Short mmCIF file of C-alpha atoms in Angstrom, two decimals:
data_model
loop_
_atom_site.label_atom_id
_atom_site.label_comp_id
_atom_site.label_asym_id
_atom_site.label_seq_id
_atom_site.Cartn_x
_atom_site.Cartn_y
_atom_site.Cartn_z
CA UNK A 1 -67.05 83.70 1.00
CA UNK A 2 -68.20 86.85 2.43
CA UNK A 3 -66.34 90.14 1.14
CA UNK A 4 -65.47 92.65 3.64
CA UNK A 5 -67.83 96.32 3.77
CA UNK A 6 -65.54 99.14 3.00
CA UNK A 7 -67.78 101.15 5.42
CA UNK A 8 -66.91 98.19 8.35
CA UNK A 9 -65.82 101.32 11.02
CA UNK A 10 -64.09 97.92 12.51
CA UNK A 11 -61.70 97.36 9.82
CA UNK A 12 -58.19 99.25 10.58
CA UNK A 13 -57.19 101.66 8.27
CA UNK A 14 -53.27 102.19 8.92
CA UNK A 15 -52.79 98.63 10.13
CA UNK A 16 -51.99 96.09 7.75
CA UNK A 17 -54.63 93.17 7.03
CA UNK A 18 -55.13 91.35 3.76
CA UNK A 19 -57.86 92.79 1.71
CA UNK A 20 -60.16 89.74 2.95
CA UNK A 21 -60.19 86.53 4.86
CA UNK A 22 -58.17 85.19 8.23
CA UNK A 23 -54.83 86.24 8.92
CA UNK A 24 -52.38 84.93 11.94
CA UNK A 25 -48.90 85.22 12.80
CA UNK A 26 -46.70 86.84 11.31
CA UNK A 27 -44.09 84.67 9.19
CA UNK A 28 -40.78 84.85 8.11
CA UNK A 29 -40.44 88.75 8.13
CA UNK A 30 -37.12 89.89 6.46
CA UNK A 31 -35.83 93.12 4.57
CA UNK A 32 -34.49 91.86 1.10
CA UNK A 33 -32.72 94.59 -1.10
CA UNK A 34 -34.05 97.10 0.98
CA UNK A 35 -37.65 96.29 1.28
CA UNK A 36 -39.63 94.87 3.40
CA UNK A 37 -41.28 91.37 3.26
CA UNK A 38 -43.76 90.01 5.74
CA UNK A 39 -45.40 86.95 5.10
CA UNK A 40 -48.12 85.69 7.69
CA UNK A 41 -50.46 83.10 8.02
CA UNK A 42 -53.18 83.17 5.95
CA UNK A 43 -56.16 80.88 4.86
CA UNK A 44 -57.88 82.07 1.12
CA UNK A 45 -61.13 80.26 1.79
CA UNK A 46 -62.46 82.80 4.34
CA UNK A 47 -62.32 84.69 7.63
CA UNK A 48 -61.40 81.53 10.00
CA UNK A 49 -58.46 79.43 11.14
CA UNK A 50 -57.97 76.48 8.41
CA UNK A 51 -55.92 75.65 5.02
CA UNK A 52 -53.12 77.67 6.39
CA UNK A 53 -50.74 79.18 3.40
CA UNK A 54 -47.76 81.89 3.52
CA UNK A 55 -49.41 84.94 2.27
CA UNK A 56 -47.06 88.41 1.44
CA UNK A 57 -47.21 91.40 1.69
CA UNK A 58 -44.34 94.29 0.92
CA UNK A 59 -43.50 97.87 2.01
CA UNK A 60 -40.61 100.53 1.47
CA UNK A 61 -41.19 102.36 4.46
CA UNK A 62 -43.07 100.09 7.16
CA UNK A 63 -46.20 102.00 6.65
CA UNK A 64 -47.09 101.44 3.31
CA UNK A 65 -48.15 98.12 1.92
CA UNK A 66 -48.80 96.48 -0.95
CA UNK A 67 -50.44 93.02 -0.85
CA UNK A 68 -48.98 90.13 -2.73
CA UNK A 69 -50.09 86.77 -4.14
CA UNK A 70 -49.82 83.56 -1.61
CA UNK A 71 -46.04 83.41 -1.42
CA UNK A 72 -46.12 79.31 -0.13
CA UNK A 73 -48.84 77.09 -0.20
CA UNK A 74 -49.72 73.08 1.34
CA UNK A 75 -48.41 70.35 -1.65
CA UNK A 76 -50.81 67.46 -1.51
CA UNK A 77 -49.03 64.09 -0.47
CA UNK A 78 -46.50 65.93 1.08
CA UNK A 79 -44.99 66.94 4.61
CA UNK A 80 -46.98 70.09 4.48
CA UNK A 81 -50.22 68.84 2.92
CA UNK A 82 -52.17 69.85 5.82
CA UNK A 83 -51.19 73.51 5.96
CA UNK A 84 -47.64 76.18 5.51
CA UNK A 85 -47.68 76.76 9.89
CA UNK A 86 -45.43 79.63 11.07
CA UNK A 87 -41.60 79.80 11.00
CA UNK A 88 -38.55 82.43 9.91
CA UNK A 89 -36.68 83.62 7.05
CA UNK A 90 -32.56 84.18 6.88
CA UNK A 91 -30.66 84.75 3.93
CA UNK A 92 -28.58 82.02 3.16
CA UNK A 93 -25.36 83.02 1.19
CA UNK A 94 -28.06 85.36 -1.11
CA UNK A 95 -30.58 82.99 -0.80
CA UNK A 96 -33.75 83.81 0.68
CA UNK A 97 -34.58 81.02 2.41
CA UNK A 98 -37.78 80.00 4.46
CA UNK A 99 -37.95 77.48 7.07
CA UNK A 100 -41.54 76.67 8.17
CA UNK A 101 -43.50 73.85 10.32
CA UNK A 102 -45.50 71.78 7.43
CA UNK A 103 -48.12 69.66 9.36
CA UNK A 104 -50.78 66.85 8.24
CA UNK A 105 -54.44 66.89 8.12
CA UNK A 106 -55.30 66.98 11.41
CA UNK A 107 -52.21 68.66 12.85
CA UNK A 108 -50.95 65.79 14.60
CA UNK A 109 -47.44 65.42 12.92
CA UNK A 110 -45.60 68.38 12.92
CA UNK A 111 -42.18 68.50 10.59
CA UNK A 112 -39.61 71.51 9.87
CA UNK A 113 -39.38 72.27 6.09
CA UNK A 114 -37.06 74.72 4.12
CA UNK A 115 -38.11 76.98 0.94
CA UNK A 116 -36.02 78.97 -1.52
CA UNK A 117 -37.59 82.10 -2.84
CA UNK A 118 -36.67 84.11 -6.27
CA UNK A 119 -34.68 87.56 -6.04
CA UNK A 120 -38.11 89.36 -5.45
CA UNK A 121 -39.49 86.89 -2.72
CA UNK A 122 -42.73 86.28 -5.30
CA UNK A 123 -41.83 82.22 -5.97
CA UNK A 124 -41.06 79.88 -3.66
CA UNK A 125 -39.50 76.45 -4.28
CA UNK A 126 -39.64 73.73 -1.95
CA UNK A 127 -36.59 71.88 -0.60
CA UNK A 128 -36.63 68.13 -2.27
CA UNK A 129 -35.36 66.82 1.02
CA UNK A 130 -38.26 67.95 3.35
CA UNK A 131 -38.68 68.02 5.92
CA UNK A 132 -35.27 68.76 7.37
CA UNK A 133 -36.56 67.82 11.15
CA UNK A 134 -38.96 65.65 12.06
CA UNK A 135 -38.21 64.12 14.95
CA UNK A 136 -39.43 65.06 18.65
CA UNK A 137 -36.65 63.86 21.46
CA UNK A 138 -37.77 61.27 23.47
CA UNK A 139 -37.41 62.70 26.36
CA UNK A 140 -40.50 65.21 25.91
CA UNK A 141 -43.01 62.29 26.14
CA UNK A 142 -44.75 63.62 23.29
CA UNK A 143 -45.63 63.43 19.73
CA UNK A 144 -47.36 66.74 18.33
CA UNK A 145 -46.20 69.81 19.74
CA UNK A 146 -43.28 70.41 17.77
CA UNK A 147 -43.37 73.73 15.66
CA UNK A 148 -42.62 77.49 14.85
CA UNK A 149 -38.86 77.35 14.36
CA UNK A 150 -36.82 80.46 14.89
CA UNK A 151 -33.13 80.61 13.13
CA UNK A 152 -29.69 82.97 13.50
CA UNK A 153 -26.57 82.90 12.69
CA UNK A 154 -23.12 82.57 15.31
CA UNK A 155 -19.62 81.62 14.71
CA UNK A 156 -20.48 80.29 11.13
CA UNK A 157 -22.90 78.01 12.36
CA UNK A 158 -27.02 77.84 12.30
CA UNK A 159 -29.25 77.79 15.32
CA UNK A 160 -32.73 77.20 15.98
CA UNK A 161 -35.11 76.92 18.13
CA UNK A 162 -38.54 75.04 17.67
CA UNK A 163 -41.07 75.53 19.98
CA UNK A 164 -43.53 72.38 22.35
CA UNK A 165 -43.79 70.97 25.69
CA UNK A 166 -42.40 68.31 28.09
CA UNK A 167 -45.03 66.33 28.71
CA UNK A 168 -45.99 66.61 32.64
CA UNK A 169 -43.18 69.65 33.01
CA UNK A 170 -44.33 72.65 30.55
CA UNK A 171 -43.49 74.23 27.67
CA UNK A 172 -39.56 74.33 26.19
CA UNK A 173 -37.64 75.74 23.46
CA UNK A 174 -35.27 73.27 22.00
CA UNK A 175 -32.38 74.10 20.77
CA UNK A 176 -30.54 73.02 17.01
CA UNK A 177 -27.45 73.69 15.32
CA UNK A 178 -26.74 72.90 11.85
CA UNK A 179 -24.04 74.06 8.64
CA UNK A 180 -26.14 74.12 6.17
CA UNK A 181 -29.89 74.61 7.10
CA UNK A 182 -30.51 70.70 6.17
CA UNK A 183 -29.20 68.61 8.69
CA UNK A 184 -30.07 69.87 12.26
CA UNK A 185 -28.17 68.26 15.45
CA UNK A 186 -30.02 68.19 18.58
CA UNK A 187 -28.57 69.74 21.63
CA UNK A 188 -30.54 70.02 24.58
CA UNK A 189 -33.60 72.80 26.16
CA UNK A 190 -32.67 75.72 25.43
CA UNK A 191 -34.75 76.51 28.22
CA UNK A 192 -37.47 74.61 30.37
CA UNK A 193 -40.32 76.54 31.25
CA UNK A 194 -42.76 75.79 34.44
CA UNK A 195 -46.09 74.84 33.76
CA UNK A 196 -47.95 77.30 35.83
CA UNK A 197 -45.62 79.74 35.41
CA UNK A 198 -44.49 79.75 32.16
CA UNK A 199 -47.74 77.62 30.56
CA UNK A 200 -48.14 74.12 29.20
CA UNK A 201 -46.86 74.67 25.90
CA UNK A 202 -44.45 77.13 23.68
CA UNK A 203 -45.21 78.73 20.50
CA UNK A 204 -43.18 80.82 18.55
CA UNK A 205 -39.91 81.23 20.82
CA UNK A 206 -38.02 84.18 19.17
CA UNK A 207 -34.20 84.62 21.11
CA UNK A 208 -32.15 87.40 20.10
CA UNK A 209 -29.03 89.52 21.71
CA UNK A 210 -30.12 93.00 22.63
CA UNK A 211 -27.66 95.02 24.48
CA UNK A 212 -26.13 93.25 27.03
CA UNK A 213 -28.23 90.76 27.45
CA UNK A 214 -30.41 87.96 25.54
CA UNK A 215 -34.20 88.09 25.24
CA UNK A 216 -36.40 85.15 24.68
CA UNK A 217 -39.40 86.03 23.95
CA UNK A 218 -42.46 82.91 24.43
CA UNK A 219 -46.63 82.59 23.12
CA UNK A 220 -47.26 80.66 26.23
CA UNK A 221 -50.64 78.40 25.92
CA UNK A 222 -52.30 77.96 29.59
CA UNK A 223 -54.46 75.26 31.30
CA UNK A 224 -58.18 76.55 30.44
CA UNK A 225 -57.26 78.23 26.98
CA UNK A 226 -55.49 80.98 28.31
CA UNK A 227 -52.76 82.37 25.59
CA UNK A 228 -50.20 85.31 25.83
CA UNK A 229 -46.73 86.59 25.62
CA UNK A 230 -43.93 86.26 27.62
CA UNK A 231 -40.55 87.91 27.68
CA UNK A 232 -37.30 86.78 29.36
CA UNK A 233 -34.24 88.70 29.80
CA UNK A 234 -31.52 87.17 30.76
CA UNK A 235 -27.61 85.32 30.49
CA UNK A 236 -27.08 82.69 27.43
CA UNK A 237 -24.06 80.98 28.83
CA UNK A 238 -23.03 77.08 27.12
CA UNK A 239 -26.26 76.87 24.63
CA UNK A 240 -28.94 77.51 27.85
CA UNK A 241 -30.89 80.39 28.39
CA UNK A 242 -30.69 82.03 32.29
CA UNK A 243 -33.52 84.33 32.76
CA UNK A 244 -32.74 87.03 35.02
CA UNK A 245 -36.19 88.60 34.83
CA UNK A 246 -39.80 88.23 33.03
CA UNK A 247 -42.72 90.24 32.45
CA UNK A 248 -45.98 89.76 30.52
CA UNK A 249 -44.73 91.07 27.08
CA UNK A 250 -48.67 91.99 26.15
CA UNK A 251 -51.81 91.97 28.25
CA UNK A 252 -54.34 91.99 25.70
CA UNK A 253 -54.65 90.59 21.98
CA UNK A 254 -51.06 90.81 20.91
CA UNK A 255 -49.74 87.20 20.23
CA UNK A 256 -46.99 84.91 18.19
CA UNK A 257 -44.26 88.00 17.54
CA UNK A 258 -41.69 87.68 15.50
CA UNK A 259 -38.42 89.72 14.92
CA UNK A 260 -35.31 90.54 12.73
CA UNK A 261 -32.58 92.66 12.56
CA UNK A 262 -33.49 95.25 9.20
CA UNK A 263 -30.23 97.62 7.50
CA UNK A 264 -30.50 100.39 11.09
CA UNK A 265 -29.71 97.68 12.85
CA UNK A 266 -32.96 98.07 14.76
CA UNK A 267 -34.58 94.69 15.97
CA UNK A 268 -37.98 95.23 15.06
CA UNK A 269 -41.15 93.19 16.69
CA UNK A 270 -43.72 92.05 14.47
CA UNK A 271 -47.42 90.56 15.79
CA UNK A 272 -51.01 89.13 15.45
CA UNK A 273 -53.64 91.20 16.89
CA UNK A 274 -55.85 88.83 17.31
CA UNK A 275 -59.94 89.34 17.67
CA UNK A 276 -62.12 89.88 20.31
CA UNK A 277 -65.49 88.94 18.88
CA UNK A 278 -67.11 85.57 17.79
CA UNK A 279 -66.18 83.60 15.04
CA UNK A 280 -69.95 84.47 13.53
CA UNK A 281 -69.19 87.96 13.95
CA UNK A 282 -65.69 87.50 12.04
CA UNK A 283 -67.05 85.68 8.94
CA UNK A 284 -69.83 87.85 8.50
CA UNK A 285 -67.41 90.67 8.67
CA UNK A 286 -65.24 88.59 5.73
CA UNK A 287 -61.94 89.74 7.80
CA UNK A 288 -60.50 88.44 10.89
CA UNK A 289 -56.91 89.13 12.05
CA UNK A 290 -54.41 91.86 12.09
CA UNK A 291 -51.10 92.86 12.06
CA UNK A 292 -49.55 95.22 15.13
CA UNK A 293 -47.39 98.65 13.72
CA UNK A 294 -43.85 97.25 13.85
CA UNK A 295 -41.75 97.91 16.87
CA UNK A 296 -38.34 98.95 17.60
CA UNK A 297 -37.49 96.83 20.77
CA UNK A 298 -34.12 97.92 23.17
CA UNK A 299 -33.06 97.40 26.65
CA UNK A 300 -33.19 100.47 29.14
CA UNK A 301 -30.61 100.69 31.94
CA UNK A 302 -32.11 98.51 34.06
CA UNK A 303 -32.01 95.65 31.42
CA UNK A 304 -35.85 96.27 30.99
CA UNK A 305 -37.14 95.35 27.16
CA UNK A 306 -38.66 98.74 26.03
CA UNK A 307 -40.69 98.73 22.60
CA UNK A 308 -41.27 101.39 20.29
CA UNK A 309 -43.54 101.88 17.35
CA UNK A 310 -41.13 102.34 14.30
CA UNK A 311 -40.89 106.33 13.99
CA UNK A 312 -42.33 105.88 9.91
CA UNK A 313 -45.82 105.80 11.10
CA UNK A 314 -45.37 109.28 11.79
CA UNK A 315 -45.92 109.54 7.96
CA UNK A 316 -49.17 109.00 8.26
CA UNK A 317 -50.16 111.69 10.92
CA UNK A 318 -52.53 114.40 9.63
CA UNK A 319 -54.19 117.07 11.65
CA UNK A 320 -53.14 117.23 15.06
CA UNK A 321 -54.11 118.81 18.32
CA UNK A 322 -51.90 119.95 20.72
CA UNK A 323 -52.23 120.66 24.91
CA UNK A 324 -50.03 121.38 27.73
CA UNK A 325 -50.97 121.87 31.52
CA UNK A 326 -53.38 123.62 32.53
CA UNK A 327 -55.07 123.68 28.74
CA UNK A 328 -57.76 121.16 29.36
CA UNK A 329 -61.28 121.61 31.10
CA UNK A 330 -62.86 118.51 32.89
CA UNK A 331 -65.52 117.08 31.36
CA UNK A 332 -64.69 118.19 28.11
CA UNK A 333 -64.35 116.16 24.97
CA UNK A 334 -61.26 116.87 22.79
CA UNK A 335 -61.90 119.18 19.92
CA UNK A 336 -60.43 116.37 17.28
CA UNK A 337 -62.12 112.83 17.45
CA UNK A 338 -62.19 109.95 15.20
CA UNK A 339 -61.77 106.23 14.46
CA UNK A 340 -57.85 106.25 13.33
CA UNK A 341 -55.45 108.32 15.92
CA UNK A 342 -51.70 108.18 16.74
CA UNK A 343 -51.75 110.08 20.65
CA UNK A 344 -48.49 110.58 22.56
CA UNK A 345 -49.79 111.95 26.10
CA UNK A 346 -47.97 112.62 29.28
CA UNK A 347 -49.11 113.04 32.99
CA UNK A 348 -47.87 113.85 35.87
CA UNK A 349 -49.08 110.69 38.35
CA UNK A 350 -48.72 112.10 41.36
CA UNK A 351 -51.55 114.94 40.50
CA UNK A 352 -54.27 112.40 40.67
CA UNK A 353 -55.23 109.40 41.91
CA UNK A 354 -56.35 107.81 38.05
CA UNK A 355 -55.56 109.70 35.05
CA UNK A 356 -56.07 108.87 31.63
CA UNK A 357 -58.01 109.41 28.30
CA UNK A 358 -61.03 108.05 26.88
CA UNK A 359 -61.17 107.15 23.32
CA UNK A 360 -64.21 106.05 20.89
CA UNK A 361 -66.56 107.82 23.27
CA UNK A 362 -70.17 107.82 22.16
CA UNK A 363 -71.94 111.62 22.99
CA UNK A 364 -73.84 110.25 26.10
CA UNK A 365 -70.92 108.53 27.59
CA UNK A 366 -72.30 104.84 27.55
CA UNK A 367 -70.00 103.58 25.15
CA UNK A 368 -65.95 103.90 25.14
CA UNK A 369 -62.78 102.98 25.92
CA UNK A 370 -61.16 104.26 29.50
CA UNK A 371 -57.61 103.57 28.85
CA UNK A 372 -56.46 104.67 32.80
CA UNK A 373 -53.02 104.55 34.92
CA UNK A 374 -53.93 103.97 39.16
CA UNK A 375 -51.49 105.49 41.02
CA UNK A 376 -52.17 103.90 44.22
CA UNK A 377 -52.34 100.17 42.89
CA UNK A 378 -49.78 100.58 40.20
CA UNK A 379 -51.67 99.41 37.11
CA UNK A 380 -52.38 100.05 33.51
CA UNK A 381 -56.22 99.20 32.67
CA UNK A 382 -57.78 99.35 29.62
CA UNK A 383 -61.87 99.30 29.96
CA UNK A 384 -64.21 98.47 27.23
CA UNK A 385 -67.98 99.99 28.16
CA UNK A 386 -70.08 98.79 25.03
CA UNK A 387 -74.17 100.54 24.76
CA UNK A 388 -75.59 97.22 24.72
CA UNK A 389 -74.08 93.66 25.93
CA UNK A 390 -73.57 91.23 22.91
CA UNK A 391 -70.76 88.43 21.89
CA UNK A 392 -68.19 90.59 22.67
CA UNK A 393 -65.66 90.70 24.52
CA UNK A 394 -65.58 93.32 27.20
CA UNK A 395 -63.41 92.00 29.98
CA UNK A 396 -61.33 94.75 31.91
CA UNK A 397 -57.42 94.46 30.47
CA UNK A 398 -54.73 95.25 32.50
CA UNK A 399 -50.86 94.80 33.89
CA UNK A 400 -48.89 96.03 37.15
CA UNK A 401 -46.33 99.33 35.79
CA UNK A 402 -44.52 100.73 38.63
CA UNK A 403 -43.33 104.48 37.46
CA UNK A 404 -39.37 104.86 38.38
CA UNK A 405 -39.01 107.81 41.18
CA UNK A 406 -39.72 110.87 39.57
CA UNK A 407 -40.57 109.50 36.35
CA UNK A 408 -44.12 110.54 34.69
CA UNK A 409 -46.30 108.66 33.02
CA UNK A 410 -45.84 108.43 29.13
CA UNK A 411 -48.46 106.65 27.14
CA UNK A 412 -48.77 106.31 23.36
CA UNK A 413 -51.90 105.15 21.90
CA UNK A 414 -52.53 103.68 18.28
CA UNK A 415 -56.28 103.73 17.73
CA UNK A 416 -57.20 102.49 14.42
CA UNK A 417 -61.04 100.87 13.59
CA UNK A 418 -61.22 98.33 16.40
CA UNK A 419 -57.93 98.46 17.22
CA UNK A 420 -56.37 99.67 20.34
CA UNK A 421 -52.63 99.92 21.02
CA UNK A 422 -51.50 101.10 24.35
CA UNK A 423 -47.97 101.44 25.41
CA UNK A 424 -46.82 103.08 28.78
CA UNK A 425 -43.05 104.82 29.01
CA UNK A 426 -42.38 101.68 26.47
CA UNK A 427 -42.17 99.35 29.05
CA UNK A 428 -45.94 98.14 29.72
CA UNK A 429 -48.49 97.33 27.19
CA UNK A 430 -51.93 96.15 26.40
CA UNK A 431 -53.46 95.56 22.72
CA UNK A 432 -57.12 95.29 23.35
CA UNK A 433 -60.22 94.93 20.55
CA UNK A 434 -63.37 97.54 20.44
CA UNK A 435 -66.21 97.76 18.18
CA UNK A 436 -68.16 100.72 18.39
CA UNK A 437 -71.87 99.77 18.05
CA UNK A 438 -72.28 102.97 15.65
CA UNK A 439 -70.34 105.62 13.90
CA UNK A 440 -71.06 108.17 16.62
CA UNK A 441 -68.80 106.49 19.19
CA UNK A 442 -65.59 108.91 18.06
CA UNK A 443 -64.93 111.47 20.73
CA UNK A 444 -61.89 111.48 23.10
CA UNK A 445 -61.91 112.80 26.43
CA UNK A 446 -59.20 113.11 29.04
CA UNK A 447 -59.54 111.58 32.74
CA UNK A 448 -58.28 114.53 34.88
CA UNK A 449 -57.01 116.60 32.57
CA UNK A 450 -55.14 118.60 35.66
CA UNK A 451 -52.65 116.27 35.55
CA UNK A 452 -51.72 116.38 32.25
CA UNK A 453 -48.05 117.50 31.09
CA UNK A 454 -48.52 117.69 27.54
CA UNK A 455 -50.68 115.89 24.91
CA UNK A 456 -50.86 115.64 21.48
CA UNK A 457 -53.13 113.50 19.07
CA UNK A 458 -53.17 113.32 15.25
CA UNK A 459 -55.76 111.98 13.10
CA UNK A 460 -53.91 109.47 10.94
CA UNK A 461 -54.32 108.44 6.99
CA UNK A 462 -55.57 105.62 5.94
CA UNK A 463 -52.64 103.04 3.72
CA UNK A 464 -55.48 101.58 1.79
#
C-alpha cells in the first residue's frame, strides 16, 4: 500500500482527505454536542474503490479536522459483509443513530441497516434486527439498485428516501415512513425521474425544506457512464415531490452530497470531489478522493438554490491581496501566487466580452487554469491547458449562468493542490481537477482586468 508524498503539490491542503487511501461520499454527517462528525466512505486497503467501511473524521469549527479510527466496518456472514455503502445519521431520542445500505460481495443485494453509536460517535453497534429494509417493490422490475437512504423527521413520524431505478422508466426516490427507525412502510415514488432527463438511476437523493419550498437534490447515473448532480426545487404536496424547476447542481467533479441542519440552523451541503486522473495515477499517489468545503445552501427570491462556502474557512486566510478598478495591468500576473487560495472577485460583464482569472499558471503560459464568464453565450467555463498531454483529464467544464439585469458577476474560487472550486453569484458552479506538471505552475493572472470591480485573494493555511 503506497503512502502518500508530503511534497504531492496535488494533495489539498485545507480540504479534508484521510491521511491515505480512497475516500467517497460523504456519510452520515451530523453535529453531536456541538461538534462536528462526518463519516465518509472509505476503503483501508488503498487508494481505490473496494472493502467500503464508515471512516470519521471530527471538527469544532468546519475547518479544522481531526481524523478518527473506522467508525463502522463490513461483519462477515452478515447483511453488510460486502461493504458499509452510504446513508444518514439522525438522533434518535439521544441516540446517535446510523442508517446505511450494507450490500454482499458483489453488490448485487442491497439492504438498509441501522447502527447505534456511543456519546462520542467513536463505537458503533449494529442493530440485531438488520437489515430493517430489504425489499425492492415490485413494481421497479428490478433487483439491485436499491441504496443510499436519506431520513427526517415530521409530525412525529420517520421518513426516508432510498435511492434506484424503474426498470425501462429511470431513476426514482422512494419514499418510507416508519415510528421507530425499524419497521419501514412503503408508500409510493416520491418522485419518478425521466431517463434522459433525469438519468437511469438515483443515488443519494437528499430532500429537505428550504424556505418556501422543498429541494431534492439527485447523483443521477447516465447511459454511457455519465454521473452528476441534480437539484429540484419545487411543491411536496400528499408524500410526492412537484418540481417547479432544475438545474445542474455541479458541472464538474462534485458528486453524492449530503446535508443536515447543524445548531445556526444553516443546512449545510457536504460532497465527494471526485478525481480526474487514472486509477494508476491515484494508487501511485496512495490518495484518491476528497471532500468539498461545506456549504451553506438557501433559496434567493426567485426560489433559486444559492450555496455558500461556510464563512469559518475564512480562518484559514493568510496574506491577501487586494484590487479595485482600474488597479490591474493586462498581461500582468498577480503579485501573490500559489497552490492553496480562497479569491472572491467581481466584474462588471458588460465591460468585456470574456472576463476572468487564470490560476496555477506556469511562467510561459502553457500550463493553467482559465476559469472565464462569456457574456455573449451566457456560460461559466472552466479550461484546463496542461504542458504536455498525458492520462488526464483535460476536457473543457462548463454550465449556462444568465446574470439578472444589472447584476455583476461574482465568482469565488477555492484553489487548493488539485483542487478547483468555482462558484458564480452562488448560483452556478463547477468543481474541476488540475495537476500542475511542476511546482512552477503557481501564478494567477486576470482575463481583462478592465472589467474588474474589485478582487481580493488570500493565500490560505494548510489544516494538516
Amino acid at each position: 500500500m503506497t503512502q502518500p508524498n508530503p511534497q504531492d503539490i496535488h494533495r489539498p491542503t485545507y480540504h479534508f482527505l484521510p491521511a491515505a487511501n480512497w475516500m467517497n461520499d460523504p456519510n452520515g454527517v451530523i453535529q453531536w454536542k456541538g461538534r462536528y462528525h462526518l463519516f465518509f466512505q472509505y476503503n483501508p486497503d488503498g487508494a481505490y474503490h473496494a472493502n467500503m467501511h464508515w471512516g470519521h473524521a471530527v471538527s469544532d469549527d468546519l475547518a479544522h479536522w481531526e481524523e478518527l479510527p473506522i467508525a463502522i466496518a463490513p461483519t462477515p456472514n452478515s447483511p453488510d459483509q460486502g461493504g458499509i455503502f452510504t446513508g444518514c445519521m439522525v438522533d434518535d431520542g439521544g441516540t446517535p443513530t446510523a442508517i446505511y445500505t450494507g450490500v454482499n460481495d458483489d453488490y448485487t443485494r442491497q439492504v438498509q441497516c441501522l447502527a447505534f453509536g456511543n456519546e462520542d460517535l467513536t463505537r458503533w453497534t449494529k442493530h440485531s434486527g438488520n437489515p430493517v429494509l430489504s425489499e425492492i417493490p415490485a413494481h421497479c422490475f428490478q433487483s439491485r439498485d436499491f441504496r443510499d437512504p436519506f431520513v427526517w423527521r415530521a409530525d412525529d413520524l420517520w421518513y426516508m428516501t432510498v435511492s434506484g431505478n424503474i426498470n425501462g422508466i429511470g431513476g426514482v426516490a422512494l419514499l418510507y415512513r416508519s415510528d421507530d427507525l425499524r419497521d419501514w412502510q412503503y408508500l409510493h415514488p416520491l418522485f419518478v425521474g425521466e431517463g434522459a432527463r433525469h438519468g437511469y438511476n438515483f443515488e443519494c437523493v437528499n430532500f429537505f425544506p428550504l424556505g418556501e419550498r422543498w429541494v431534492m437534490l439527485i447523483s443521477s447515473m447516465f447511459d454511457g457512464g455519465g454521473a452528476t448532480v441534480l437539484a429540484l426545487v419545487g411543491r411536496y404536496e400528499n408524500q410526492r415531490f412537484f418540481p417547479e424547476s432544475e438545474t445542474v447542481y455541479d458541472a464538474g467533479y462534485g458528486y453524492a452530497p449530503l446535508t443536515h441542519v447543524d445548531d445556526q440552523g444553516r443546512q449545510l451541503l457536504w460532497a465527494w470531489l471526485r478525481e480526474g486522473r487514472s486509477r494508476e495515477a491515484q494508487r501511485s499517489a496512495g490518495w484518491s478522493g476528497v471532500q468539498a468545503i461545506p456549504r451553506a445552501l438557501s433559496l434567493d427570491g426567485k426560489h433559486r438554490l444559492v450555496s455558500d462556502p461556510v464563512s469559518e474557512i475564512e480562518a484559514l486566510r493568510r496574506d491577501g491581496f487586494h484590487a479595485e478598478a482600474g488597479d490591474l495591468a493586462e498581461d500582468e500576473d498577480l503579485p501573490i501566487r500559489g497552490l492553496a487560495l480562497d479569491i472572491e472577485a467581481e466584474f462588471d460583464a458588460s465591460l468585456a466580452e470574456t472576463c476572468g482569472i487564470e490560476l496555477a499558471r506556469s511562467p510561459d503560459g502553457q500550463e493553467k487554469v482559465a476559469i472565464t464568464y462569456d457574456a455573449v453565450t451566457e456560460a461559466l467555463r472552466v479550461t484546463r491547458h496542461y504542458a504536455s498531454e498525458g492520462e488526464i483529464d483535460s476536457e473543457a467544464q462548463g454550465l449556462a449562468h444568465r446574470l439578472d439585469p444589472d447584476e455583476n458577476l461574482r465568482l469565488r474560487i477555492l484553489l487548493d493542490g488539485s483542487v478547483i472550486e468555482v462558484i458564480a453569484n452562488g448560483r452556478a458552479r463547477v468543481t474541476s481537477r488540475f495537476y500542475p506538471s511542476g511546482g512552477a505552475s503557481q501564478g494567477v493572472r486576470v482575463i481583462n482586468p478592465a472589467a474588474v470591480v474589485s478582487l481580493d485573494v488570500w493565500e490560505m493555511a494548510s489544516i494538516g
